[in-house]
Tab-separated table of C-alpha atoms in Angstrom:
chain	number	residue	atom	x	y	z
O	1	UNK	CA	-9.095	48.232	-142.003
O	2	UNK	CA	-6.306	47.044	-143.607
O	3	UNK	CA	-8.066	45.184	-146.495
O	4	UNK	CA	-11.727	46.439	-146.178
O	5	UNK	CA	-14.879	44.937	-145.252
O	6	UNK	CA	-18.398	44.322	-146.559
O	7	UNK	CA	-19.791	43.708	-150.009
O	8	UNK	CA	-19.423	46.116	-153.438
O	9	UNK	CA	-17.498	48.826	-154.250
O	10	UNK	CA	-17.193	52.399	-153.490
O	11	UNK	CA	-18.950	52.969	-156.367
O	12	UNK	CA	-21.540	51.440	-156.221
O	13	UNK	CA	-22.678	51.830	-152.716
O	14	UNK	CA	-22.308	56.022	-154.008
O	15	UNK	CA	-25.021	55.066	-156.622
O	16	UNK	CA	-27.210	52.994	-154.178
O	17	UNK	CA	-26.214	49.577	-155.427
O	18	UNK	CA	-28.166	47.387	-153.204
O	19	UNK	CA	-24.912	44.751	-153.318
O	20	UNK	CA	-23.491	47.806	-151.639
O	21	UNK	CA	-25.768	47.793	-148.678
O	22	UNK	CA	-23.960	46.748	-146.659
O	23	UNK	CA	-23.922	49.210	-143.595
O	24	UNK	CA	-20.302	47.822	-142.055
O	25	UNK	CA	-18.631	48.351	-145.929
O	26	UNK	CA	-15.196	50.102	-145.288
O	27	UNK	CA	-13.161	50.614	-148.274
O	28	UNK	CA	-9.431	48.813	-147.901
O	29	UNK	CA	-7.300	51.074	-146.233
O	30	UNK	CA	-4.333	53.430	-148.411
O	31	UNK	CA	-0.915	52.705	-149.453
O	32	UNK	CA	0.596	54.974	-146.298
O	33	UNK	CA	-2.006	53.625	-143.772
O	34	UNK	CA	-1.575	50.132	-144.528
O	35	UNK	CA	2.507	50.879	-144.153
O	36	UNK	CA	1.099	52.304	-140.838
O	37	UNK	CA	-0.728	49.007	-139.647
O	38	UNK	CA	1.692	46.461	-141.067
O	39	UNK	CA	4.724	48.731	-138.584
O	40	UNK	CA	2.161	48.006	-135.720
O	41	UNK	CA	2.097	44.239	-136.784
O	42	UNK	CA	5.663	43.548	-136.902
O	43	UNK	CA	5.575	43.923	-133.289
O	44	UNK	CA	3.121	41.754	-132.204
O	45	UNK	CA	2.974	37.968	-131.895
O	46	UNK	CA	-0.915	37.959	-132.116
O	47	UNK	CA	-0.035	39.555	-135.163
O	48	UNK	CA	2.821	36.102	-136.372
O	49	UNK	CA	0.046	33.708	-135.670
O	50	UNK	CA	-2.907	35.223	-137.248
O	51	UNK	CA	-2.329	32.773	-140.568
O	52	UNK	CA	-4.467	32.951	-143.130
O	53	UNK	CA	-5.473	36.540	-142.642
O	54	UNK	CA	-1.772	37.340	-142.271
O	55	UNK	CA	-0.958	35.890	-145.696
O	56	UNK	CA	-3.414	37.784	-147.220
O	57	UNK	CA	-1.908	40.878	-145.803
O	58	UNK	CA	1.601	40.305	-146.743
O	59	UNK	CA	0.784	39.294	-150.210
O	60	UNK	CA	-1.040	42.076	-150.842
O	61	UNK	CA	1.497	44.238	-149.598
O	62	UNK	CA	3.824	42.621	-151.588
O	63	UNK	CA	1.815	42.371	-154.870
O	64	UNK	CA	-0.883	44.438	-155.002
O	65	UNK	CA	-1.298	47.282	-157.979
O	66	UNK	CA	-1.382	50.071	-155.234
O	67	UNK	CA	1.526	48.448	-153.291
O	68	UNK	CA	4.984	50.758	-152.467
O	69	UNK	CA	8.557	50.242	-152.001
O	70	UNK	CA	7.699	50.834	-148.378
O	71	UNK	CA	5.379	48.547	-147.879
O	72	UNK	CA	6.569	45.945	-148.942
O	73	UNK	CA	9.982	46.321	-147.327
O	74	UNK	CA	7.341	46.064	-143.979
O	75	UNK	CA	5.563	42.864	-145.653
O	76	UNK	CA	8.706	41.375	-145.915
O	77	UNK	CA	9.937	41.961	-142.403
O	78	UNK	CA	6.530	40.867	-141.362
O	79	UNK	CA	7.609	37.648	-143.104
O	80	UNK	CA	10.715	36.962	-140.892
O	81	UNK	CA	9.157	38.070	-137.658
O	82	UNK	CA	6.417	35.427	-138.413
O	83	UNK	CA	8.458	32.888	-138.911
O	84	UNK	CA	10.700	33.871	-136.186
O	85	UNK	CA	7.337	34.044	-133.244
O	86	UNK	CA	5.046	32.536	-135.010
O	87	UNK	CA	3.857	28.908	-133.806
O	88	UNK	CA	4.638	25.736	-135.500
O	89	UNK	CA	0.814	24.557	-136.446
O	90	UNK	CA	0.647	27.804	-137.805
O	91	UNK	CA	3.934	27.863	-140.344
O	92	UNK	CA	4.017	24.698	-141.328
O	93	UNK	CA	0.358	24.637	-143.461
O	94	UNK	CA	1.745	27.919	-145.593
O	95	UNK	CA	5.365	27.893	-145.774
O	96	UNK	CA	5.814	26.306	-149.456
O	97	UNK	CA	3.024	29.338	-150.005
O	98	UNK	CA	4.989	31.881	-148.733
O	99	UNK	CA	8.508	29.881	-150.244
O	100	UNK	CA	6.608	30.680	-153.413
O	101	UNK	CA	6.231	34.459	-152.555
O	102	UNK	CA	10.034	34.623	-151.362
O	103	UNK	CA	11.472	33.315	-154.336
O	104	UNK	CA	8.769	35.357	-156.523
O	105	UNK	CA	10.045	38.848	-155.080
O	106	UNK	CA	13.973	37.949	-155.719
O	107	UNK	CA	12.885	36.764	-159.388
O	108	UNK	CA	11.588	40.401	-159.926
O	109	UNK	CA	15.070	41.624	-159.486
O	110	UNK	CA	14.393	44.890	-157.427
O	111	UNK	CA	17.335	45.979	-155.536
O	112	UNK	CA	19.809	43.599	-157.142
O	113	UNK	CA	22.004	45.601	-159.206
O	114	UNK	CA	21.821	48.525	-156.255
O	115	UNK	CA	24.887	50.727	-156.511
O	116	UNK	CA	24.899	51.712	-153.322
O	117	UNK	CA	23.161	55.066	-153.356
O	118	UNK	CA	20.967	56.899	-150.966
O	119	UNK	CA	17.970	56.076	-153.960
O	120	UNK	CA	18.593	52.344	-153.102
O	121	UNK	CA	18.166	52.235	-150.033
O	122	UNK	CA	14.515	51.201	-150.229
O	123	UNK	CA	15.202	48.148	-153.280
O	124	UNK	CA	18.225	46.899	-151.360
O	125	UNK	CA	16.356	47.005	-147.853
O	126	UNK	CA	13.555	44.679	-149.335
O	127	UNK	CA	16.135	42.210	-150.969
O	128	UNK	CA	17.672	41.928	-147.716
O	129	UNK	CA	14.641	41.363	-145.562
O	130	UNK	CA	13.420	39.096	-148.737
O	131	UNK	CA	17.148	36.780	-147.686
O	132	UNK	CA	16.885	37.098	-143.985
O	133	UNK	CA	12.887	35.984	-144.366
O	134	UNK	CA	14.590	32.872	-145.908
O	135	UNK	CA	16.743	31.897	-143.334
O	136	UNK	CA	13.814	32.636	-141.155
O	137	UNK	CA	12.461	29.848	-143.090
O	138	UNK	CA	15.190	27.122	-143.401
O	139	UNK	CA	15.323	27.188	-139.133
O	140	UNK	CA	11.372	27.333	-138.850
O	141	UNK	CA	10.996	24.812	-141.560
O	142	UNK	CA	14.161	22.932	-142.915
O	143	UNK	CA	12.402	19.726	-144.107
O	144	UNK	CA	10.534	21.328	-146.790
O	145	UNK	CA	14.146	23.621	-147.480
O	146	UNK	CA	16.211	20.662	-147.369
O	147	UNK	CA	14.604	18.283	-149.528
O	148	UNK	CA	16.377	19.179	-152.567
O	149	UNK	CA	19.443	21.412	-153.847
O	150	UNK	CA	17.064	24.069	-155.531
O	151	UNK	CA	17.063	26.838	-152.948
O	152	UNK	CA	21.296	26.229	-152.229
O	153	UNK	CA	22.018	26.078	-155.498
O	154	UNK	CA	19.987	29.336	-156.111
O	155	UNK	CA	21.502	31.683	-153.077
O	156	UNK	CA	25.217	29.790	-154.142
O	157	UNK	CA	24.718	32.086	-157.033
O	158	UNK	CA	23.279	34.784	-155.200
O	159	UNK	CA	26.646	34.939	-153.009
O	160	UNK	CA	28.857	34.977	-156.593
O	161	UNK	CA	26.250	37.483	-157.801
O	162	UNK	CA	24.745	40.404	-155.549
O	163	UNK	CA	25.796	43.540	-154.240
O	164	UNK	CA	28.463	43.715	-151.814
O	165	UNK	CA	25.466	45.613	-149.672
O	166	UNK	CA	23.272	42.327	-149.880
O	167	UNK	CA	26.048	39.593	-149.432
O	168	UNK	CA	26.834	39.978	-145.656
O	169	UNK	CA	22.368	38.908	-145.959
O	170	UNK	CA	22.663	35.875	-148.647
O	171	UNK	CA	25.538	34.002	-146.005
O	172	UNK	CA	23.108	34.444	-143.118
O	173	UNK	CA	20.705	32.698	-145.369
O	174	UNK	CA	22.896	30.188	-146.350
O	175	UNK	CA	23.754	29.829	-143.144
O	176	UNK	CA	21.140	28.732	-141.778
O	177	UNK	CA	19.945	26.225	-145.029
O	178	UNK	CA	23.303	24.913	-144.099
O	179	UNK	CA	21.524	24.255	-140.722
O	180	UNK	CA	18.622	22.414	-142.312
O	181	UNK	CA	20.957	20.070	-144.047
O	182	UNK	CA	22.458	18.496	-141.454
O	183	UNK	CA	19.773	18.274	-138.806
O	184	UNK	CA	17.771	16.673	-141.529
O	185	UNK	CA	21.249	14.351	-142.066
O	186	UNK	CA	21.079	13.502	-138.688
O	187	UNK	CA	17.850	12.431	-138.964
O	188	UNK	CA	18.635	9.792	-141.702
O	189	UNK	CA	16.772	12.490	-144.236
O	190	UNK	CA	19.306	13.716	-147.116
O	191	UNK	CA	20.263	11.176	-149.573
O	192	UNK	CA	23.712	9.996	-151.158
O	193	UNK	CA	22.437	11.661	-154.636
O	194	UNK	CA	21.873	15.299	-152.357
O	195	UNK	CA	24.687	15.200	-150.731
O	196	UNK	CA	26.687	14.581	-154.630
O	197	UNK	CA	24.637	17.623	-155.563
O	198	UNK	CA	25.519	19.417	-152.928
O	199	UNK	CA	29.520	18.749	-152.759
O	200	UNK	CA	29.255	19.520	-156.618
O	201	UNK	CA	27.713	23.131	-155.720
O	202	UNK	CA	29.935	23.540	-152.925
O	203	UNK	CA	32.867	23.122	-155.153
O	204	UNK	CA	32.219	25.416	-157.793
O	205	UNK	CA	32.169	28.305	-155.302
O	206	UNK	CA	34.837	27.055	-153.702
O	207	UNK	CA	36.548	28.165	-157.761
O	208	UNK	CA	35.008	30.783	-157.641
O	209	UNK	CA	36.678	34.614	-157.947
O	210	UNK	CA	34.357	35.487	-155.417
O	211	UNK	CA	35.991	35.784	-152.169
O	212	UNK	CA	32.174	35.192	-150.067
O	213	UNK	CA	31.595	32.593	-152.198
O	214	UNK	CA	34.521	30.769	-151.613
O	215	UNK	CA	34.298	31.805	-147.647
O	216	UNK	CA	30.174	29.790	-147.451
O	217	UNK	CA	32.504	26.790	-149.693
O	218	UNK	CA	34.085	26.573	-146.719
O	219	UNK	CA	31.474	26.740	-144.436
O	220	UNK	CA	29.134	24.301	-145.690
O	221	UNK	CA	32.026	21.771	-146.344
O	222	UNK	CA	32.825	21.691	-142.763
O	223	UNK	CA	29.475	21.701	-141.462
O	224	UNK	CA	27.062	19.896	-143.693
O	225	UNK	CA	29.326	17.166	-144.598
O	226	UNK	CA	30.807	14.181	-142.254
O	227	UNK	CA	34.287	15.133	-140.884
O	228	UNK	CA	35.074	11.411	-143.060
O	229	UNK	CA	33.385	12.639	-146.495
O	230	UNK	CA	37.105	12.992	-148.483
O	231	UNK	CA	35.862	15.589	-150.955
O	232	UNK	CA	34.885	17.703	-148.502
O	233	UNK	CA	37.741	17.395	-146.473
O	234	UNK	CA	39.646	17.901	-149.774
O	235	UNK	CA	37.379	21.793	-150.461
O	236	UNK	CA	38.717	22.643	-146.903
O	237	UNK	CA	42.059	21.642	-147.751
O	238	UNK	CA	41.986	24.068	-150.752
O	239	UNK	CA	40.122	26.887	-149.069
O	240	UNK	CA	42.653	26.862	-146.179
O	241	UNK	CA	45.152	27.737	-148.471
O	242	UNK	CA	43.252	30.962	-150.080
O	243	UNK	CA	44.785	34.211	-150.256
O	244	UNK	CA	42.265	35.662	-148.818
O	245	UNK	CA	42.466	34.823	-144.480
O	246	UNK	CA	39.113	34.611	-143.652
O	247	UNK	CA	38.740	31.768	-146.245
O	248	UNK	CA	41.683	30.525	-144.604
O	249	UNK	CA	40.738	30.415	-141.397
O	250	UNK	CA	37.390	28.403	-142.417
O	251	UNK	CA	39.212	25.790	-144.083
O	252	UNK	CA	41.788	25.107	-141.339
O	253	UNK	CA	38.969	25.372	-138.572
O	254	UNK	CA	37.537	22.685	-141.522
O	255	UNK	CA	40.189	20.219	-141.202
O	256	UNK	CA	40.201	19.883	-137.383
O	257	UNK	CA	38.548	16.733	-136.047
O	258	UNK	CA	35.829	16.743	-134.025
O	259	UNK	CA	36.449	16.500	-130.315
O	260	UNK	CA	34.845	13.215	-130.087
O	261	UNK	CA	37.486	10.568	-129.659
O	262	UNK	CA	35.588	8.093	-132.478
O	263	UNK	CA	35.048	10.578	-134.955
O	264	UNK	CA	35.682	9.232	-138.367
O	265	UNK	CA	38.735	10.294	-140.525
O	266	UNK	CA	38.816	9.570	-144.725
O	267	UNK	CA	41.758	7.502	-145.098
O	268	UNK	CA	44.920	8.962	-146.835
O	269	UNK	CA	43.735	6.940	-150.030
O	270	UNK	CA	40.511	8.116	-150.103
O	271	UNK	CA	41.731	11.223	-150.136
O	272	UNK	CA	44.254	10.737	-152.788
O	273	UNK	CA	41.764	9.399	-154.664
O	274	UNK	CA	39.364	12.209	-154.485
O	275	UNK	CA	42.412	14.335	-155.192
O	276	UNK	CA	43.447	12.954	-158.406
O	277	UNK	CA	39.376	12.659	-159.623
O	278	UNK	CA	39.085	16.381	-158.796
O	279	UNK	CA	42.262	17.011	-160.512
O	280	UNK	CA	43.650	14.302	-162.556
O	281	UNK	CA	46.966	16.794	-163.787
O	282	UNK	CA	48.410	16.090	-160.052
O	283	UNK	CA	49.872	12.490	-161.929
O	284	UNK	CA	51.964	14.050	-163.741
O	285	UNK	CA	55.598	15.349	-163.190
O	286	UNK	CA	56.001	18.382	-162.584
O	287	UNK	CA	60.064	18.872	-163.170
O	288	UNK	CA	62.104	21.396	-162.121
O	289	UNK	CA	61.765	25.201	-163.306
O	290	UNK	CA	58.411	24.099	-164.080
O	291	UNK	CA	54.834	26.118	-162.660
O	292	UNK	CA	52.987	24.422	-160.371
O	293	UNK	CA	49.515	22.448	-160.824
O	294	UNK	CA	48.192	24.469	-157.379
O	295	UNK	CA	49.155	27.706	-155.554
O	296	UNK	CA	51.865	26.057	-152.723
O	297	UNK	CA	49.826	26.945	-150.144
O	298	UNK	CA	47.042	24.571	-151.475
O	299	UNK	CA	49.690	22.154	-152.170
O	300	UNK	CA	50.806	22.693	-148.423
O	301	UNK	CA	47.579	22.134	-146.514
O	302	UNK	CA	46.511	18.780	-148.623
O	303	UNK	CA	49.742	17.431	-148.000
O	304	UNK	CA	49.300	18.666	-143.827
O	305	UNK	CA	45.730	16.598	-143.927
O	306	UNK	CA	46.858	13.251	-146.326
O	307	UNK	CA	50.149	13.380	-144.095
O	308	UNK	CA	47.478	13.452	-140.946
O	309	UNK	CA	45.593	10.539	-142.285
O	310	UNK	CA	48.187	8.832	-142.534
O	311	UNK	CA	49.870	8.700	-139.027
O	312	UNK	CA	45.931	7.633	-137.840
O	313	UNK	CA	46.686	4.950	-140.049
O	314	UNK	CA	49.834	3.474	-139.273
O	315	UNK	CA	49.033	4.538	-134.889
O	316	UNK	CA	45.912	2.026	-135.546
O	317	UNK	CA	48.215	-0.872	-136.804
O	318	UNK	CA	50.650	-0.264	-134.633
O	319	UNK	CA	53.100	0.715	-136.104
O	320	UNK	CA	54.907	4.839	-137.060
O	321	UNK	CA	55.740	6.707	-139.822
O	322	UNK	CA	59.434	6.418	-140.729
O	323	UNK	CA	60.683	9.543	-139.053
O	324	UNK	CA	62.635	10.066	-142.887
O	325	UNK	CA	59.546	10.297	-144.627
O	326	UNK	CA	57.597	12.621	-141.461
O	327	UNK	CA	60.928	14.871	-141.801
O	328	UNK	CA	60.822	15.066	-145.733
O	329	UNK	CA	57.170	15.838	-145.819
O	330	UNK	CA	57.734	18.016	-143.051
O	331	UNK	CA	59.836	19.927	-145.025
O	332	UNK	CA	58.129	20.069	-148.023
O	333	UNK	CA	55.281	21.259	-146.474
O	334	UNK	CA	56.758	24.326	-144.720
O	335	UNK	CA	58.603	25.120	-147.977
O	336	UNK	CA	55.598	25.304	-149.756
O	337	UNK	CA	53.666	27.610	-147.490
O	338	UNK	CA	56.445	29.988	-147.184
């Protein structure tokens, strides 16, 4: 009913063309009827497992010549539904094709510069469902999306560029992608080179003017990288000194060690080396009256964490930090955070 059946065409059948003599011939449904049919599919688990026929329905609705904004939105909703309720056996073969279709939809730019007016609602909804489908894809087929940094780079860029109406959808997709990387890393599937590329993306996002990008950077630094990773802890410390409260809270959460007793910490030397590499100016002396090289809150969070690393190291050696040093560092940290 949706795609039509039989051979030939309606015009040829009316002209008596023998090729169209199939008595079961049915024209493809109109865009309005297709939308009603797809509206039924998005509530059916049987439809979610009817690939490859469902894939033809989706691509027809997204890229067909006679499609409509409403039909596109429903088809993208159907993709998300399929990845939520489809079986692994059904999803695995078609996932790469679906991923390319989702990225192509984003590339078309529909809804990218939405102003929030009522007329933009269909375009915004389509883009929201596209990011939602990407999130479901990350949850169901993590190996596909976490094999390189391409999708992560695209989503971090979107977090800084998309309209406010779409930021939460991008954040959900990035959150699902972070879990995909963490799952793959637990199985030894994330190479050091890929981890380095991801860290570079997170560092750029942490320095972004967009609050949403900084918030996501703090979340990724806390989730994707092991607690012993000095570069990721540096990002968390910087975010812990952010002006936005939600970014500060995520940064502080990333500086709390896992509850397990054998949690591995970065060394204070690693932290200081990472700081000097990222900000060479920190090696220079700041004279009284001169501006600090970074915001006071960021200084405070970095000092606090490096001091915690030192205290842990000295405790492991059976020594304690000299009381005068500890009090001086704590006083300096408190003053910087005022």
